[in-house]
Tab-separated table of C-alpha atoms in Angstrom:
chain	number	residue	atom	x	y	z
A	278	MET	CA	270.417	129.797	121.987
A	279	VAL	CA	267.837	131.440	119.746
A	280	ASP	CA	270.238	130.986	116.798
A	281	SER	CA	270.253	127.198	117.233
A	282	PHE	CA	266.747	126.487	118.571
A	283	GLY	CA	265.217	128.930	116.135
A	284	ARG	CA	262.473	131.545	116.333
A	285	ILE	CA	259.722	129.144	115.326
A	286	THR	CA	258.900	125.700	116.721
A	287	TRP	CA	258.422	123.339	113.781
A	288	TRP	CA	258.635	120.251	116.047
A	289	GLY	CA	258.470	119.709	119.761
A	290	PHE	CA	261.383	118.840	122.003
A	291	SER	CA	259.783	115.910	123.823
A	292	PRO	CA	258.012	112.658	122.848
A	293	ALA	CA	254.288	112.576	122.037
A	294	ILE	CA	251.810	112.392	124.937
A	295	ASP	CA	248.447	110.698	125.300
A	296	PHE	CA	246.692	113.244	127.527
A	297	GLN	CA	244.126	110.743	128.751
A	298	ALA	CA	246.962	108.523	129.978
A	299	ILE	CA	248.546	111.281	132.079
A	300	ALA	CA	245.084	112.321	133.269
A	301	PHE	CA	244.485	108.764	134.410
A	302	THR	CA	247.798	108.742	136.278
A	303	ALA	CA	247.424	112.174	137.822
A	304	GLN	CA	243.732	112.574	138.645
A	305	ILE	CA	241.660	109.443	138.212
A	306	GLN	CA	238.906	110.651	140.547
A	307	HIS	CA	238.475	113.986	138.765
A	308	PHE	CA	237.905	112.367	135.369
A	309	ASN	CA	235.942	109.417	136.748
A	310	ILE	CA	238.004	107.044	134.640
A	311	ASN	CA	237.149	103.558	135.723
A	312	ASP	CA	238.541	100.197	134.842
A	313	ASP	CA	235.971	99.663	132.094
A	314	SER	CA	237.903	101.044	129.139
A	315	SER	CA	236.247	98.824	126.586
A	316	SER	CA	232.979	100.699	126.195
A	317	THR	CA	232.458	101.974	122.650
A	318	SER	CA	229.040	103.583	122.839
A	319	GLY	CA	227.604	106.501	124.694
A	320	SER	CA	229.577	108.802	126.943
A	321	ASN	CA	231.177	107.416	130.077
A	322	GLY	CA	232.499	110.661	131.472
A	323	ASP	CA	232.557	114.430	131.252
A	324	PRO	CA	234.192	116.024	128.223
A	325	ILE	CA	237.928	116.694	128.478
A	326	ASN	CA	238.987	120.220	127.503
A	327	ILE	CA	242.686	120.451	126.719
A	328	LEU	CA	244.651	123.629	125.967
A	329	LEU	CA	247.978	123.282	124.202
A	330	ILE	CA	250.295	126.297	124.234
A	331	GLY	CA	253.247	126.235	121.868
A	332	SER	CA	253.360	122.495	121.193
A	333	GLY	CA	254.673	123.172	117.693
A	334	ASP	CA	253.682	120.006	115.861
A	335	PRO	CA	250.480	117.953	116.318
A	336	ARG	CA	252.176	114.961	118.021
A	337	HIS	CA	250.179	115.240	121.267
A	338	ILE	CA	246.958	115.785	119.359
A	339	ILE	CA	247.249	112.762	117.125
A	340	LYS	CA	248.497	110.434	119.836
A	341	THR	CA	245.627	111.446	122.144
A	342	ILE	CA	243.146	110.887	119.325
A	343	ALA	CA	244.744	107.600	118.211
A	344	HIS	CA	244.612	106.164	121.745
A	345	SER	CA	241.143	107.454	122.578
A	346	TYR	CA	239.564	104.064	121.864
A	347	ARG	CA	241.631	102.641	124.747
A	348	TRP	CA	239.685	104.797	127.228
A	349	PRO	CA	235.985	105.216	128.056
A	350	ASN	CA	234.186	107.021	125.281
A	351	ARG	CA	234.072	110.776	125.918
A	352	LYS	CA	234.140	114.063	124.087
A	353	ILE	CA	237.620	115.605	123.670
A	354	ASN	CA	238.026	119.298	122.910
A	355	LEU	CA	241.539	120.421	122.006
A	356	TYR	CA	242.378	124.127	121.913
A	357	ILE	CA	245.580	125.253	120.202
A	358	ILE	CA	247.586	128.436	120.758
A	359	GLU	CA	250.819	129.138	118.884
A	360	ASN	CA	252.814	132.257	118.105
A	361	ASN	CA	253.251	131.704	114.347
A	362	LEU	CA	250.622	131.145	111.696
A	363	GLU	CA	253.013	128.932	109.711
A	364	VAL	CA	252.806	126.468	112.607
A	365	TYR	CA	249.000	126.473	112.316
A	366	ALA	CA	249.304	125.894	108.583
A	367	ARG	CA	251.514	122.833	109.039
A	368	GLN	CA	249.328	121.412	111.785
A	369	ILE	CA	246.262	121.732	109.565
A	370	LEU	CA	248.162	120.099	106.676
A	371	LEU	CA	249.353	117.139	108.767
A	372	LEU	CA	245.914	116.616	110.316
A	373	ASN	CA	244.419	116.657	106.835
A	374	LEU	CA	246.982	114.067	105.706
A	375	ILE	CA	246.122	111.783	108.608
A	376	TYR	CA	242.423	112.053	107.683
A	377	GLU	CA	242.984	110.960	104.072
A	378	ALA	CA	240.901	107.893	103.305
A	379	PRO	CA	242.993	104.687	103.061
A	380	GLU	CA	241.871	103.985	99.500
A	381	VAL	CA	243.206	107.429	98.500
A	382	ILE	CA	246.615	107.121	100.134
A	383	GLY	CA	247.843	103.822	101.543
A	384	LEU	CA	249.228	103.568	105.069
A	385	GLN	CA	252.854	103.219	103.997
A	386	GLU	CA	252.795	106.175	101.603
A	387	LYS	CA	250.884	108.271	104.150
A	388	THR	CA	253.535	107.530	106.786
A	389	GLU	CA	256.352	108.549	104.442
A	390	LEU	CA	254.565	111.743	103.408
A	391	PHE	CA	253.988	112.668	107.026
A	392	LEU	CA	257.602	112.213	108.065
A	393	GLU	CA	258.972	114.027	105.029
A	394	ILE	CA	256.723	117.053	105.508
A	395	PHE	CA	257.305	116.987	109.255
A	396	GLY	CA	261.058	116.739	109.457
A	397	ASN	CA	262.824	117.217	106.086
A	398	THR	CA	264.157	120.392	104.515
A	399	PHE	CA	264.085	118.537	101.165
A	400	VAL	CA	261.351	116.175	99.966
A	401	ARG	CA	260.626	113.923	96.973
A	402	SER	CA	258.853	115.294	93.907
A	403	GLN	CA	255.626	113.445	94.732
A	404	THR	CA	255.621	114.982	98.219
A	405	ASP	CA	256.055	118.432	96.732
A	406	GLU	CA	253.162	117.742	94.344
A	407	TYR	CA	251.006	116.669	97.285
A	408	LEU	CA	251.919	119.852	99.164
A	409	SER	CA	251.042	121.982	96.169
A	410	ARG	CA	247.776	120.199	95.585
A	411	LYS	CA	246.780	120.474	99.201
A	412	GLY	CA	247.566	124.193	99.131
A	413	ASP	CA	244.552	124.639	96.824
A	414	GLU	CA	242.257	122.603	99.054
A	415	LEU	CA	243.376	124.286	102.265
A	416	ILE	CA	242.734	127.719	100.759
A	417	LYS	CA	239.134	126.650	100.164
A	418	MET	CA	238.910	125.402	103.762
A	419	VAL	CA	240.089	128.628	105.425
A	420	THR	CA	237.909	130.792	103.192
A	421	ASN	CA	234.784	128.631	103.185
A	422	PHE	CA	233.794	127.062	106.497
A	423	ASN	CA	231.074	124.975	104.818
A	424	TYR	CA	233.774	123.332	102.733
A	425	LEU	CA	235.949	122.949	105.837
A	426	ASN	CA	233.137	121.221	107.686
A	427	GLN	CA	232.634	118.887	104.724
A	428	CYS	CA	236.318	117.936	104.552
A	429	LEU	CA	237.559	118.229	108.154
A	430	LYS	CA	234.488	118.448	110.361
A	431	PHE	CA	236.607	117.969	113.503
A	432	LEU	CA	238.445	121.250	112.824
A	433	ASP	CA	237.267	124.682	114.006
A	434	LEU	CA	238.938	127.819	112.614
A	435	SER	CA	236.108	130.200	113.464
A	436	ASN	CA	237.991	131.696	116.430
A	437	LEU	CA	240.846	132.970	114.248
A	438	LYS	CA	240.843	136.619	113.284
A	439	TYR	CA	240.050	137.605	109.704
A	440	ALA	CA	243.603	138.844	109.212
A	441	GLU	CA	244.963	135.504	110.469
A	442	ARG	CA	242.803	133.524	108.047
A	443	ASP	CA	243.965	135.841	105.237
A	444	GLU	CA	247.563	135.162	106.201
A	445	LEU	CA	246.914	131.407	106.218
A	446	GLU	CA	245.623	131.770	102.694
A	447	THR	CA	248.858	133.533	101.725
A	448	ILE	CA	250.920	130.719	103.243
A	449	PHE	CA	248.973	128.046	101.340
A	450	LYS	CA	249.410	130.031	98.112
A	451	PHE	CA	253.168	130.074	98.712
A	452	TRP	CA	253.154	126.255	98.962
A	453	ARG	CA	251.827	126.118	95.386
A	454	GLN	CA	254.804	127.984	93.932
A	455	LYS	CA	256.977	125.990	91.536
A	456	ASP	CA	259.940	128.411	91.452
A	457	PRO	CA	262.813	126.606	93.269
A	458	LYS	CA	264.337	129.975	94.138
A	459	SER	CA	261.271	130.950	96.180
A	460	PHE	CA	262.706	128.999	99.115
A	461	GLU	CA	266.420	128.287	98.837
A	462	VAL	CA	266.531	126.268	101.997
A	463	SER	CA	270.015	124.808	101.385
A	464	ALA	CA	271.630	128.252	101.394
A	465	MET	CA	269.486	129.315	104.347
A	466	TRP	CA	270.439	126.259	106.345
A	467	ASP	CA	274.104	126.858	105.635
A	468	HIS	CA	273.757	130.494	106.640
A	469	ARG	CA	272.243	129.433	109.960
A	470	LEU	CA	275.060	126.940	110.514
A	471	ARG	CA	277.734	129.545	109.808
A	472	LYS	CA	276.140	132.045	112.156
A	473	HIS	CA	275.733	129.476	114.922
A	474	LEU	CA	279.147	127.823	114.664
A	475	GLY	CA	281.271	130.831	113.824
A	476	ASN	CA	284.930	129.875	113.502
A	477	ARG	CA	283.996	126.229	114.251
A	478	TYR	CA	282.193	125.949	110.909
A	479	ASP	CA	285.086	124.287	109.051
A	480	SER	CA	285.255	121.572	111.744
A	481	ARG	CA	281.480	121.281	112.052
A	482	ARG	CA	281.431	117.482	111.663
A	483	ASN	CA	283.458	117.279	114.871
A	484	VAL	CA	280.987	119.654	116.527
A	485	TYR	CA	278.095	117.401	115.525
A	486	ASP	CA	279.945	114.380	116.938
A	487	TRP	CA	280.684	116.202	120.192
A	488	ASP	CA	277.079	117.349	120.637
A	489	TYR	CA	275.828	113.846	119.992
A	490	ASN	CA	278.241	111.945	122.234
A	491	MET	CA	278.503	114.463	125.086
A	492	LYS	CA	274.920	115.812	125.179
A	493	LEU	CA	272.326	113.815	123.256
A	494	ARG	CA	273.418	110.185	123.416
A	495	SER	CA	272.814	109.771	127.166
A	496	LYS	CA	269.229	110.952	126.715
A	497	ALA	CA	268.223	109.355	123.443
A	498	ASP	CA	270.787	106.790	122.370
A	499	ILE	CA	268.388	105.202	119.863
A	500	ILE	CA	269.228	108.210	117.692
A	501	HIS	CA	272.205	107.076	115.626
A	502	SER	CA	275.204	109.369	115.369
A	503	ARG	CA	275.190	109.122	111.575
A	504	GLU	CA	271.571	110.187	111.143
A	505	TYR	CA	271.961	112.979	113.657
A	506	SER	CA	275.101	114.245	111.944
A	507	ASN	CA	273.501	114.086	108.505
A	508	TRP	CA	270.473	116.034	109.734
A	509	ARG	CA	272.708	118.684	111.297
A	510	GLU	CA	274.445	119.065	107.954
A	511	ASN	CA	271.497	119.318	105.563
A	512	GLY	CA	268.222	119.215	107.522
A	513	VAL	CA	267.012	115.894	106.042
A	514	ALA	CA	265.899	113.712	108.942
A	515	PHE	CA	263.896	110.988	107.186
A	516	ASP	CA	265.276	109.478	103.987
A	517	ILE	CA	263.215	106.318	104.181
A	518	ARG	CA	263.318	105.474	100.493
A	519	GLU	CA	266.290	105.358	98.141
A	520	ALA	CA	264.935	108.358	96.268
A	521	ASN	CA	265.881	111.881	95.389
A	522	TYR	CA	265.137	114.273	98.227
A	523	ASN	CA	265.945	117.406	96.224
A	524	ILE	CA	262.927	119.751	96.364
A	525	PRO	CA	262.700	122.311	99.197
A	526	ASN	CA	259.987	121.625	101.738
A	527	LYS	CA	258.062	124.890	101.459
A	528	SER	CA	256.004	124.111	104.579
A	529	LEU	CA	259.158	124.890	106.607
A	530	ALA	CA	259.345	128.451	105.255
A	531	SER	CA	258.343	131.285	107.553
A	532	ALA	CA	258.568	135.069	107.444
A	533	GLU	CA	260.667	137.149	109.835
A	534	ILE	CA	261.135	140.899	110.092
A	535	LEU	CA	264.838	141.697	109.960
A	536	LYS	CA	266.734	144.965	110.066
A	537	ARG	CA	269.036	145.836	107.196
A	538	GLU	CA	270.807	149.156	107.068
A	539	GLY	CA	268.313	150.545	109.544
A	540	GLN	CA	265.311	149.431	107.551
A	541	ARG	CA	262.868	146.648	108.421
A	542	HIS	CA	262.409	143.955	105.815
A	543	ILE	CA	260.216	140.870	105.744
A	544	VAL	CA	262.433	137.892	104.901
A	545	ARG	CA	261.089	134.419	104.147
A	546	GLY	CA	263.520	131.715	105.214
A	547	TYR	CA	264.175	128.787	107.500
A	548	TRP	CA	264.124	130.005	111.105
A	549	GLY	CA	263.585	126.735	112.938
A	550	ASP	CA	265.695	124.295	114.970
A	551	ILE	CA	269.152	123.348	113.661
A	552	ILE	CA	270.519	121.503	116.703
A	553	ASN	CA	267.976	119.312	118.533
A	554	SER	CA	266.461	117.400	115.567
A	555	PRO	CA	262.925	116.194	114.790
A	556	TYR	CA	263.738	112.686	115.993
A	557	VAL	CA	262.749	113.373	119.600
A	558	ALA	CA	259.038	113.887	118.820
A	559	TYR	CA	258.356	110.418	117.343
A	560	GLY	CA	261.620	108.541	117.193
A	561	ILE	CA	262.859	107.723	120.700
A	562	GLU	CA	259.933	105.982	122.444
A	563	CYS	CA	257.873	103.075	121.169
A	564	GLU	CA	255.430	100.447	122.456
A	565	GLU	CA	257.063	97.848	120.203
A	566	THR	CA	260.068	96.768	122.278
A	567	SER	CA	261.671	94.834	119.397
A	568	PHE	CA	262.897	98.114	117.969
A	569	PHE	CA	265.262	98.478	120.921
A	570	LYS	CA	267.063	95.144	120.481
A	571	LYS	CA	270.847	95.330	120.580
A	572	ALA	CA	273.673	93.328	119.042
A	573	ASN	CA	277.229	93.882	120.263
A	574	ASP	CA	275.888	96.621	122.515
A	575	MET	CA	274.535	98.560	119.545
A	576	TYR	CA	270.917	99.150	118.554
A	577	MET	CA	269.870	97.239	115.449
A	578	LYS	CA	267.355	99.969	114.613
A	579	THR	CA	267.531	103.746	114.481
A	580	SER	CA	265.206	106.538	115.462
A	581	GLN	CA	264.025	106.741	111.827
A	582	ASP	CA	262.799	103.147	112.150
A	583	VAL	CA	261.051	103.971	115.440
A	584	ALA	CA	259.466	107.127	114.030
A	585	GLN	CA	258.196	105.246	110.975
A	586	TYR	CA	256.622	102.575	113.146
A	587	ASN	CA	255.093	105.118	115.539
A	588	ILE	CA	253.479	107.177	112.760
A	589	MET	CA	252.208	104.061	111.037
A	590	ALA	CA	250.800	102.761	114.324
A	591	ILE	CA	249.115	106.093	115.108
A	592	MET	CA	247.526	106.266	111.663
A	593	HIS	CA	246.371	102.652	111.859
A	594	GLU	CA	244.754	103.216	115.254
A	595	ILE	CA	243.084	106.431	114.078
A	596	ILE	CA	241.651	104.709	110.995
A	597	TYR	CA	240.648	101.333	112.412
A	598	GLY	CA	240.415	101.841	116.178
A	599	THR	CA	242.623	98.830	116.910
A	600	LYS	CA	246.238	98.505	117.991
A	601	TYR	CA	248.727	98.170	115.166
A	602	GLN	CA	250.697	94.908	115.161
A	603	LEU	CA	253.865	94.152	113.288
A	604	PRO	CA	253.518	91.244	110.837
A	605	GLN	CA	254.589	87.928	112.343
A	606	ASN	CA	257.901	87.882	110.540
A	607	LYS	CA	258.744	91.238	112.164
A	608	SER	CA	258.196	90.033	115.693
A	609	GLU	CA	260.920	89.848	118.274
A	610	THR	CA	260.812	86.082	118.243
A	611	GLU	CA	262.132	85.840	114.714
A	612	ASN	CA	265.698	86.955	114.216
A	613	LYS	CA	266.182	86.362	110.527
A	614	ASN	CA	267.531	89.306	108.581
A	615	ASP	CA	267.119	91.706	111.497
A	616	GLN	CA	269.279	94.283	109.778
A	617	GLN	CA	266.815	94.384	106.845
A	618	GLU	CA	263.712	94.461	108.993
A	619	LEU	CA	262.705	98.039	108.353
A	620	PRO	CA	262.944	97.796	104.533
A	621	LYS	CA	260.551	94.859	104.780
A	622	ILE	CA	258.065	97.065	106.590
A	623	GLN	CA	258.402	99.603	103.808
A	624	GLU	CA	257.727	96.978	101.176
A	625	LEU	CA	254.700	95.521	102.919
A	626	ASN	CA	251.760	95.510	100.493
A	627	GLU	CA	253.550	98.147	98.437
A	628	ASP	CA	252.205	96.707	95.212
A	629	ASP	CA	248.673	96.780	96.590
A	630	GLU	CA	249.095	100.371	97.767
A	631	GLN	CA	250.337	101.722	94.450
A	632	ASP	CA	246.794	101.652	93.105
A	633	GLN	CA	245.540	103.661	96.096
A	634	GLN	CA	247.643	106.782	95.681
A	635	THR	CA	245.721	108.752	93.052
A	636	VAL	CA	243.517	111.425	94.599
A	637	SER	CA	240.061	111.433	93.067
A	638	THR	CA	238.354	114.652	92.084
A	639	ASN	CA	235.111	112.949	91.113
A	640	THR	CA	232.153	113.999	93.269
A	641	GLU	CA	230.746	110.484	93.562
A	642	GLU	CA	234.105	109.143	94.691
A	643	ALA	CA	234.390	111.995	97.203
A	644	ASP	CA	231.027	110.989	98.655
A	645	GLU	CA	232.194	107.393	98.891
A	646	GLN	CA	235.333	108.563	100.672
A	647	LEU	CA	233.204	110.468	103.170
A	648	GLU	CA	231.203	107.306	103.872
A	649	VAL	CA	234.403	105.374	104.379
A	650	LYS	CA	235.676	108.008	106.787
A	651	GLN	CA	232.482	107.896	108.788
A	652	THR	CA	232.875	104.138	109.079
A	653	LEU	CA	236.602	103.974	109.785
A	654	PHE	CA	237.639	107.254	111.502
A	655	LYS	CA	235.294	106.779	114.447
A	656	CYS	CA	237.712	108.341	116.918
A	657	PHE	CA	237.219	111.725	115.217
A	658	GLN	CA	233.500	111.671	115.963
A	659	ASN	CA	234.117	112.731	119.537
A	660	VAL	CA	236.990	115.154	118.806
A	661	LYS	CA	236.950	118.867	118.074
A	662	ILE	CA	240.157	120.806	117.461
A	663	HIS	CA	239.869	124.573	117.957
A	664	PHE	CA	242.581	126.928	116.654
A	665	LEU	CA	242.619	130.075	118.787
A	666	PRO	CA	244.135	133.453	117.788
A	667	LEU	CA	247.907	133.767	118.024
A	668	ASN	CA	249.270	134.575	121.494
A	669	SER	CA	245.740	134.798	122.876
A	670	LEU	CA	246.298	133.112	126.243
A	671	SER	CA	246.188	136.392	128.181
A	672	THR	CA	242.772	137.248	126.716
A	673	LEU	CA	241.015	133.958	127.392
A	674	ALA	CA	240.151	134.881	130.987
A	675	LYS	CA	238.162	137.878	129.666
A	676	LYS	CA	235.715	135.596	127.843
A	677	SER	CA	233.105	133.788	129.889
A	678	LYS	CA	233.099	130.652	127.694
A	679	TYR	CA	236.654	129.866	128.760
A	680	LEU	CA	236.213	130.399	132.510
A	681	LYS	CA	236.987	127.196	134.483
A	682	LEU	CA	236.971	125.321	131.208
A	683	PHE	CA	240.310	123.569	130.840
A	684	ASN	CA	241.006	120.232	132.539
A	685	ILE	CA	244.519	119.968	131.082
A	686	VAL	CA	246.871	122.785	130.054
A	687	TYR	CA	250.097	121.959	128.246
A	688	PHE	CA	253.026	124.381	127.962
A	689	SER	CA	256.020	123.822	125.706
A	690	ASN	CA	259.379	124.708	127.242
A	691	SER	CA	259.550	127.794	125.023
A	692	MET	CA	256.130	129.047	126.170
A	693	VAL	CA	256.243	128.081	129.851
A	694	HIS	CA	256.842	131.706	130.818
A	695	HIS	CA	253.101	132.148	130.300
A	696	LEU	CA	252.443	129.971	133.379
A	697	LYS	CA	251.378	132.883	135.583
A	698	PRO	CA	248.732	133.401	138.282
A	699	ASP	CA	246.488	135.216	135.798
A	700	ILE	CA	245.692	131.944	134.002
A	701	GLN	CA	243.803	130.633	137.069
A	702	PRO	CA	240.337	131.803	135.908
A	703	ILE	CA	240.418	129.452	132.905
A	704	LEU	CA	241.490	126.374	134.940
A	705	ALA	CA	238.863	123.892	135.984
A	706	PRO	CA	239.012	122.720	139.643
A	707	GLY	CA	241.714	120.059	140.005
A	708	SER	CA	243.004	120.638	136.504
A	709	LEU	CA	246.353	119.253	135.361
A	710	ILE	CA	249.246	121.457	134.211
A	711	ALA	CA	251.800	119.680	132.013
A	712	CYS	CA	255.023	121.453	131.165
A	713	GLU	CA	257.559	120.196	128.638
A	714	SER	CA	260.958	119.790	130.318
A	715	ALA	CA	264.296	120.914	128.930
A	716	LYS	CA	265.685	117.366	128.973
A	717	PHE	CA	266.324	117.172	125.224
A	718	MET	CA	267.570	120.721	124.722
A	719	VAL	CA	271.065	119.938	123.484
A	720	GLU	CA	272.711	123.237	124.411
A	721	LEU	CA	271.584	123.180	128.040
A	722	ASN	CA	273.912	121.639	130.605
A	723	LYS	CA	272.903	119.785	133.753
A	724	ASP	CA	272.861	122.872	135.958
A	725	GLN	CA	270.691	124.755	133.487
A	726	GLN	CA	268.235	121.864	133.287
A	727	ILE	CA	267.983	121.805	137.088
A	728	GLU	CA	267.477	125.594	137.099
A	729	PHE	CA	264.720	125.206	134.484
A	730	VAL	CA	262.872	122.686	136.675
A	731	ASN	CA	263.204	124.969	139.729
A	732	ARG	CA	261.975	127.962	137.777
A	733	VAL	CA	258.959	126.146	136.359
A	734	THR	CA	258.130	124.695	139.785
A	735	GLY	CA	258.226	128.188	141.251
A	736	MET	CA	255.952	129.616	138.573
A	737	ALA	CA	253.504	126.736	139.034
A	738	LYS	CA	253.458	127.310	142.798
A	739	ALA	CA	252.705	131.003	142.256
A	740	ALA	CA	249.712	129.899	140.151
A	741	ASN	CA	248.431	127.599	142.927
A	742	CYS	CA	249.621	124.501	141.132
A	743	LYS	CA	251.147	121.757	143.252
A	744	ALA	CA	253.895	119.496	141.969
A	745	LYS	CA	252.898	115.834	141.631
A	746	GLN	CA	256.408	114.651	142.513
A	747	THR	CA	260.021	115.691	142.764
A	748	PHE	CA	261.274	116.251	139.245
A	749	ASP	CA	264.582	115.317	137.674
A	750	GLY	CA	265.581	117.675	134.872
A	751	GLU	CA	267.726	114.997	133.240
A	752	LYS	CA	265.115	112.222	133.309
A	753	ASP	CA	261.591	113.642	133.186
A	754	ASN	CA	260.062	114.511	129.811
A	755	VAL	CA	257.109	116.345	131.335
A	756	LEU	CA	256.607	118.212	134.619
A	757	THR	CA	253.054	117.793	135.938
A	758	PHE	CA	251.201	119.906	138.504
A	759	LEU	CA	247.691	119.889	139.956
A	760	TYR	CA	245.751	123.123	140.229
A	761	THR	CA	244.514	123.613	143.802
A	762	SER	CA	241.860	126.319	143.575
């Protein structure tokens, strides 16, 4: 399975979570969340300290931040642990993109940039230029914390080791490279396909169709067979515009140590997922029910449409602190030109946004942007995101500042083996453990999904964590447990 799922988690294998929502459902008394969710001043509860282990992309982070205005005002501390610095680099990049002032990059363009960087092996030329330009800025941030605090004051990289910050700088420098041969992702993707499929390679389109219809469709049928098959073939998940997606997405490059003729070599390539797809993270669930309308028993939208709406809604809520609403002519009550509905969303205010897409380097304009951010991005005022050293979970209990700190701990399904009794010292009384299920892991059958649930439940029990309910491996996205100290 490692050949298909990859050695590095570029995107998660479950939909985004609002941690305050699951906290409300699981332990309302512990968090003192009352019915008054409209307060916008002061602090109505204790801070929430959340530890995310192996989440891959920042989907849970940004959804929790975007929806924070829906809950009583409180401080949210998010602590991140991954096993690859390239994942940290991408998370920092995507968080920086979300924090761009609206007069610098319009909402539509920001959404498209996010999805391209997040889920495409190939991107447009303007996206590559943005990635290269941000490489310079991010180097300044990881080497100068004063500059970091000025640009992304909600971000804390001080816990990273010096060697890790140096490696982040190396990664950002690689993003600036213009040589197309520095990351030949097409050849790398094809190599991964050949290794995974073996003698089935020549009939791979049939393999994609089988995987979709027999494994994925029953769990996420909003994903269209055509878009899934195209992604399996070339790694391009989001081709929102009719444009040339022909430049390798260097943010998906990572280094692996491989053996060749008995010697160890560092090889930079694509070592991520080639079977599950990035659609699951943002493209299968949505608050806007009109995206799930059917005609002749077929969805009129695809997961790309859903993902675009979700990212646009998240960014709108983060910027303005209000729920994003589709324009009136996109509502479910109007059925005209339903098939063309998404392109209309893309074209919305496009002319107005063209003038917003030039990044200013002028100091006075930068100050004005900071003032705008302080006015608009209010949800970030109560958020701090801490990046911890790689694979540092086992060492947290040795530091007093982490003892009984975390109210919520999230494990991805690839990191759930770290759910052991020795994590108990860092868990706050009554804390919530949330584990990503294996529901959307395409290569796992029903029996393996059931076995995964049983195994995780057993590990949680050994760590004095009690299951909130009886779980169904084929239906539940997340397995939740309460820590009973």
